mmCIF file of N, CA and C in Angstrom:
data_model
loop_
_atom_site.group_PDB
_atom_site.id
_atom_site.type_symbol
_atom_site.label_atom_id
_atom_site.label_comp_id
_atom_site.label_asym_id
_atom_site.label_seq_id
_atom_site.Cartn_x
_atom_site.Cartn_y
_atom_site.Cartn_z
ATOM 1 N N GLU A 647 0.856 -1.178 0.000
ATOM 2 C CA GLU A 647 0.000 0.000 0.000
ATOM 3 C C GLU A 647 0.899 1.237 0.000
ATOM 4 N N THR A 648 0.570 2.175 -0.871
ATOM 5 C CA THR A 648 1.369 3.393 -0.992
ATOM 6 C C THR A 648 0.460 4.573 -1.290
ATOM 7 N N LYS A 649 0.951 5.750 -0.989
ATOM 8 C CA LYS A 649 0.175 6.943 -1.313
ATOM 9 C C LYS A 649 0.074 7.077 -2.831
ATOM 10 N N LEU A 650 -1.073 7.503 -3.280
ATOM 11 C CA LEU A 650 -1.307 7.689 -4.710
ATOM 12 C C LEU A 650 -0.270 8.620 -5.315
ATOM 13 N N VAL A 651 0.072 9.710 -4.617
ATOM 14 C CA VAL A 651 1.027 10.668 -5.185
ATOM 15 C C VAL A 651 2.388 10.018 -5.427
ATOM 16 N N TYR A 652 2.803 9.090 -4.555
ATOM 17 C CA TYR A 652 4.076 8.394 -4.764
ATOM 18 C C TYR A 652 3.989 7.433 -5.947
ATOM 19 N N ALA A 653 2.864 6.749 -6.073
ATOM 20 C CA ALA A 653 2.670 5.852 -7.216
ATOM 21 C C ALA A 653 2.689 6.639 -8.519
ATOM 22 N N LEU A 654 2.055 7.819 -8.510
ATOM 23 C CA LEU A 654 2.017 8.647 -9.718
ATOM 24 C C LEU A 654 3.408 9.172 -10.079
ATOM 25 N N GLN A 655 4.234 9.468 -9.080
ATOM 26 C CA GLN A 655 5.604 9.897 -9.355
ATOM 27 C C GLN A 655 6.380 8.787 -10.059
ATOM 28 N N GLN A 656 6.184 7.557 -9.617
ATOM 29 C CA GLN A 656 6.851 6.421 -10.259
ATOM 30 C C GLN A 656 6.349 6.238 -11.692
ATOM 31 N N ILE A 657 5.055 6.409 -11.895
ATOM 32 C CA ILE A 657 4.476 6.303 -13.242
ATOM 33 C C ILE A 657 5.063 7.389 -14.137
ATOM 34 N N GLU A 658 5.222 8.608 -13.611
ATOM 35 C CA GLU A 658 5.821 9.693 -14.394
ATOM 36 C C GLU A 658 7.215 9.299 -14.883
ATOM 37 N N ARG A 659 8.018 8.759 -13.983
ATOM 38 C CA ARG A 659 9.396 8.373 -14.355
ATOM 39 C C ARG A 659 9.411 7.219 -15.349
ATOM 40 N N THR A 660 8.559 6.250 -15.123
ATOM 41 C CA THR A 660 8.555 5.052 -15.966
ATOM 42 C C THR A 660 8.044 5.345 -17.372
ATOM 43 N N TYR A 661 7.004 6.170 -17.470
ATOM 44 C CA TYR A 661 6.343 6.402 -18.756
ATOM 45 C C TYR A 661 6.669 7.751 -19.381
ATOM 46 N N ASN A 662 7.573 8.516 -18.738
ATOM 47 C CA ASN A 662 7.978 9.819 -19.263
ATOM 48 C C ASN A 662 6.770 10.709 -19.557
ATOM 49 N N VAL A 663 5.893 10.801 -18.544
ATOM 50 C CA VAL A 663 4.719 11.661 -18.632
ATOM 51 C C VAL A 663 4.733 12.622 -17.449
ATOM 52 N N LYS A 664 3.927 13.654 -17.519
ATOM 53 C CA LYS A 664 3.755 14.586 -16.409
ATOM 54 C C LYS A 664 2.319 14.473 -15.937
ATOM 55 N N ILE A 665 2.145 14.172 -14.648
ATOM 56 C CA ILE A 665 0.810 14.014 -14.081
ATOM 57 C C ILE A 665 0.497 15.240 -13.234
ATOM 58 N N HIS A 666 -0.603 15.869 -13.552
ATOM 59 C CA HIS A 666 -1.042 17.082 -12.865
ATOM 60 C C HIS A 666 -2.247 16.722 -11.994
ATOM 61 N N ILE A 667 -2.084 16.791 -10.691
ATOM 62 C CA ILE A 667 -3.191 16.506 -9.779
ATOM 63 C C ILE A 667 -3.916 17.820 -9.518
ATOM 64 N N GLN A 668 -5.144 17.921 -9.987
ATOM 65 C CA GLN A 668 -5.904 19.161 -9.895
ATOM 66 C C GLN A 668 -6.930 19.136 -8.771
ATOM 67 N N ASN A 669 -6.879 18.107 -7.932
ATOM 68 C CA ASN A 669 -7.831 17.983 -6.834
ATOM 69 C C ASN A 669 -7.062 17.511 -5.603
ATOM 70 N N SER A 670 -6.947 18.358 -4.599
ATOM 71 C CA SER A 670 -6.174 18.019 -3.400
ATOM 72 C C SER A 670 -6.787 16.857 -2.618
ATOM 73 N N HIS A 671 -7.992 16.464 -2.965
ATOM 74 C CA HIS A 671 -8.651 15.331 -2.313
ATOM 75 C C HIS A 671 -7.797 14.061 -2.406
ATOM 76 N N TYR A 672 -6.988 13.946 -3.443
ATOM 77 C CA TYR A 672 -6.208 12.729 -3.668
ATOM 78 C C TYR A 672 -4.832 12.752 -3.001
ATOM 79 N N ASN A 673 -4.478 13.846 -2.336
ATOM 80 C CA ASN A 673 -3.152 13.960 -1.727
ATOM 81 C C ASN A 673 -2.863 12.878 -0.688
ATOM 82 N N ASN A 674 -3.867 12.436 0.050
ATOM 83 C CA ASN A 674 -3.663 11.419 1.081
ATOM 84 C C ASN A 674 -4.251 10.064 0.714
ATOM 85 N N GLN A 675 -4.738 9.942 -0.495
ATOM 86 C CA GLN A 675 -5.313 8.677 -0.982
ATOM 87 C C GLN A 675 -4.225 7.623 -1.093
ATOM 88 N N THR A 676 -4.516 6.398 -0.660
ATOM 89 C CA THR A 676 -3.571 5.297 -0.826
ATOM 90 C C THR A 676 -4.147 4.265 -1.786
ATOM 91 N N ILE A 677 -3.259 3.530 -2.425
ATOM 92 C CA ILE A 677 -3.680 2.446 -3.315
ATOM 93 C C ILE A 677 -2.761 1.250 -3.091
ATOM 94 N N ARG A 678 -3.240 0.113 -3.525
ATOM 95 C CA ARG A 678 -2.435 -1.109 -3.520
ATOM 96 C C ARG A 678 -2.610 -1.740 -4.896
ATOM 97 N N ALA A 679 -1.532 -1.746 -5.660
ATOM 98 C CA ALA A 679 -1.604 -2.302 -7.013
ATOM 99 C C ALA A 679 -0.207 -2.702 -7.461
ATOM 100 N N HIS A 680 -0.156 -3.650 -8.367
ATOM 101 C CA HIS A 680 1.103 -4.065 -8.995
ATOM 102 C C HIS A 680 0.909 -3.960 -10.498
ATOM 103 N N PHE A 681 1.823 -3.259 -11.139
ATOM 104 C CA PHE A 681 1.737 -3.110 -12.589
ATOM 105 C C PHE A 681 2.868 -3.884 -13.237
ATOM 106 N N ASN A 682 2.550 -4.572 -14.303
ATOM 107 C CA ASN A 682 3.537 -5.374 -15.020
ATOM 108 C C ASN A 682 4.237 -4.538 -16.082
ATOM 109 N N ALA A 683 5.482 -4.882 -16.339
ATOM 110 C CA ALA A 683 6.224 -4.220 -17.411
ATOM 111 C C ALA A 683 5.464 -4.399 -18.716
ATOM 112 N N GLY A 684 5.444 -3.363 -19.525
ATOM 113 C CA GLY A 684 4.783 -3.449 -20.821
ATOM 114 C C GLY A 684 3.338 -2.989 -20.811
ATOM 115 N N GLU A 685 2.780 -2.687 -19.634
ATOM 116 C CA GLU A 685 1.418 -2.168 -19.609
ATOM 117 C C GLU A 685 1.408 -0.760 -20.179
ATOM 118 N N THR A 686 0.327 -0.423 -20.836
ATOM 119 C CA THR A 686 0.204 0.920 -21.404
ATOM 120 C C THR A 686 -0.206 1.905 -20.313
ATOM 121 N N ILE A 687 0.071 3.174 -20.544
ATOM 122 C CA ILE A 687 -0.338 4.198 -19.587
ATOM 123 C C ILE A 687 -1.862 4.244 -19.490
ATOM 124 N N GLU A 688 -2.545 4.001 -20.588
ATOM 125 C CA GLU A 688 -4.005 3.958 -20.567
ATOM 126 C C GLU A 688 -4.505 2.821 -19.673
ATOM 127 N N GLY A 689 -3.843 1.680 -19.770
ATOM 128 C CA GLY A 689 -4.212 0.544 -18.928
ATOM 129 C C GLY A 689 -3.979 0.813 -17.454
ATOM 130 N N ILE A 690 -2.857 1.428 -17.153
ATOM 131 C CA ILE A 690 -2.537 1.743 -15.759
ATOM 132 C C ILE A 690 -3.534 2.754 -15.195
ATOM 133 N N MET A 691 -3.835 3.786 -15.960
ATOM 134 C CA MET A 691 -4.790 4.785 -15.481
ATOM 135 C C MET A 691 -6.183 4.165 -15.326
ATOM 136 N N GLY A 692 -6.516 3.220 -16.176
ATOM 137 C CA GLY A 692 -7.782 2.514 -16.045
ATOM 138 C C GLY A 692 -7.863 1.716 -14.753
ATOM 139 N N VAL A 693 -6.759 1.086 -14.360
ATOM 140 C CA VAL A 693 -6.720 0.338 -13.099
ATOM 141 C C VAL A 693 -6.872 1.292 -11.921
ATOM 142 N N ILE A 694 -6.162 2.427 -11.970
ATOM 143 C CA ILE A 694 -6.286 3.410 -10.891
ATOM 144 C C ILE A 694 -7.725 3.905 -10.792
ATOM 145 N N LYS A 695 -8.365 4.112 -11.921
ATOM 146 C CA LYS A 695 -9.768 4.540 -11.948
ATOM 147 C C LYS A 695 -10.670 3.479 -11.309
ATOM 148 N N MET A 696 -10.380 2.208 -11.542
ATOM 149 C CA MET A 696 -11.169 1.145 -10.917
ATOM 150 C C MET A 696 -10.969 1.132 -9.405
ATOM 151 N N LEU A 697 -9.741 1.416 -8.959
ATOM 152 C CA LEU A 697 -9.453 1.441 -7.525
ATOM 153 C C LEU A 697 -10.064 2.661 -6.833
ATOM 154 N N ILE A 698 -10.150 3.774 -7.565
ATOM 155 C CA ILE A 698 -10.692 5.026 -7.026
ATOM 156 C C ILE A 698 -11.754 5.514 -8.003
ATOM 157 N N PRO A 699 -12.957 4.984 -7.908
ATOM 158 C CA PRO A 699 -13.999 5.295 -8.900
ATOM 159 C C PRO A 699 -14.298 6.787 -9.069
ATOM 160 N N ALA A 700 -14.122 7.587 -8.024
ATOM 161 C CA ALA A 700 -14.421 9.020 -8.125
ATOM 162 C C ALA A 700 -13.351 9.788 -8.903
ATOM 163 N N LEU A 701 -12.207 9.166 -9.135
ATOM 164 C CA LEU A 701 -11.105 9.824 -9.828
ATOM 165 C C LEU A 701 -11.416 9.937 -11.318
ATOM 166 N N ASN A 702 -11.261 11.115 -11.842
ATOM 167 C CA ASN A 702 -11.407 11.336 -13.282
ATOM 168 C C ASN A 702 -10.072 11.831 -13.810
ATOM 169 N N TYR A 703 -9.739 11.410 -15.017
ATOM 170 C CA TYR A 703 -8.466 11.809 -15.602
ATOM 171 C C TYR A 703 -8.625 12.036 -17.094
ATOM 172 N N GLU A 704 -7.685 12.787 -17.633
ATOM 173 C CA GLU A 704 -7.647 13.034 -19.067
ATOM 174 C C GLU A 704 -6.189 12.949 -19.509
ATOM 175 N N ILE A 705 -5.941 12.216 -20.564
ATOM 176 C CA ILE A 705 -4.597 12.107 -21.126
ATOM 177 C C ILE A 705 -4.527 13.009 -22.351
ATOM 178 N N VAL A 706 -3.589 13.957 -22.321
ATOM 179 C CA VAL A 706 -3.392 14.895 -23.436
ATOM 180 C C VAL A 706 -1.910 14.830 -23.788
ATOM 181 N N GLY A 707 -1.600 14.053 -24.822
ATOM 182 C CA GLY A 707 -0.191 13.879 -25.199
ATOM 183 C C GLY A 707 0.566 13.206 -24.068
ATOM 184 N N SER A 708 1.617 13.872 -23.581
ATOM 185 C CA SER A 708 2.400 13.303 -22.484
ATOM 186 C C SER A 708 2.009 13.904 -21.132
ATOM 187 N N ASP A 709 0.862 14.566 -21.080
ATOM 188 C CA ASP A 709 0.337 15.108 -19.832
ATOM 189 C C ASP A 709 -0.914 14.354 -19.412
ATOM 190 N N ILE A 710 -1.025 14.100 -18.122
ATOM 191 C CA ILE A 710 -2.209 13.447 -17.578
ATOM 192 C C ILE A 710 -2.764 14.366 -16.499
ATOM 193 N N TYR A 711 -4.025 14.709 -16.622
ATOM 194 C CA TYR A 711 -4.685 15.610 -15.688
ATOM 195 C C TYR A 711 -5.650 14.804 -14.829
ATOM 196 N N ILE A 712 -5.422 14.801 -13.522
ATOM 197 C CA ILE A 712 -6.303 14.117 -12.592
ATOM 198 C C ILE A 712 -7.196 15.169 -11.967
ATOM 199 N N LYS A 713 -8.502 14.948 -12.127
ATOM 200 C CA LYS A 713 -9.487 15.957 -11.698
ATOM 201 C C LYS A 713 -10.274 15.483 -10.507
#
């Protein structure tokens, strides 16, 4: 189990994307997930969405906006 913000930092490094958290509600959110090498960023964000149903996101090029 890890804080969502730490997981997102790792995703940024792994996928060379910038994630913008636009809702402070997620600052203390925790998740528990394991991602396999070769998963797409869309797939990973879909899993995070399943874990946190209220989370909305938009992928624009290499930027991901979490609302």
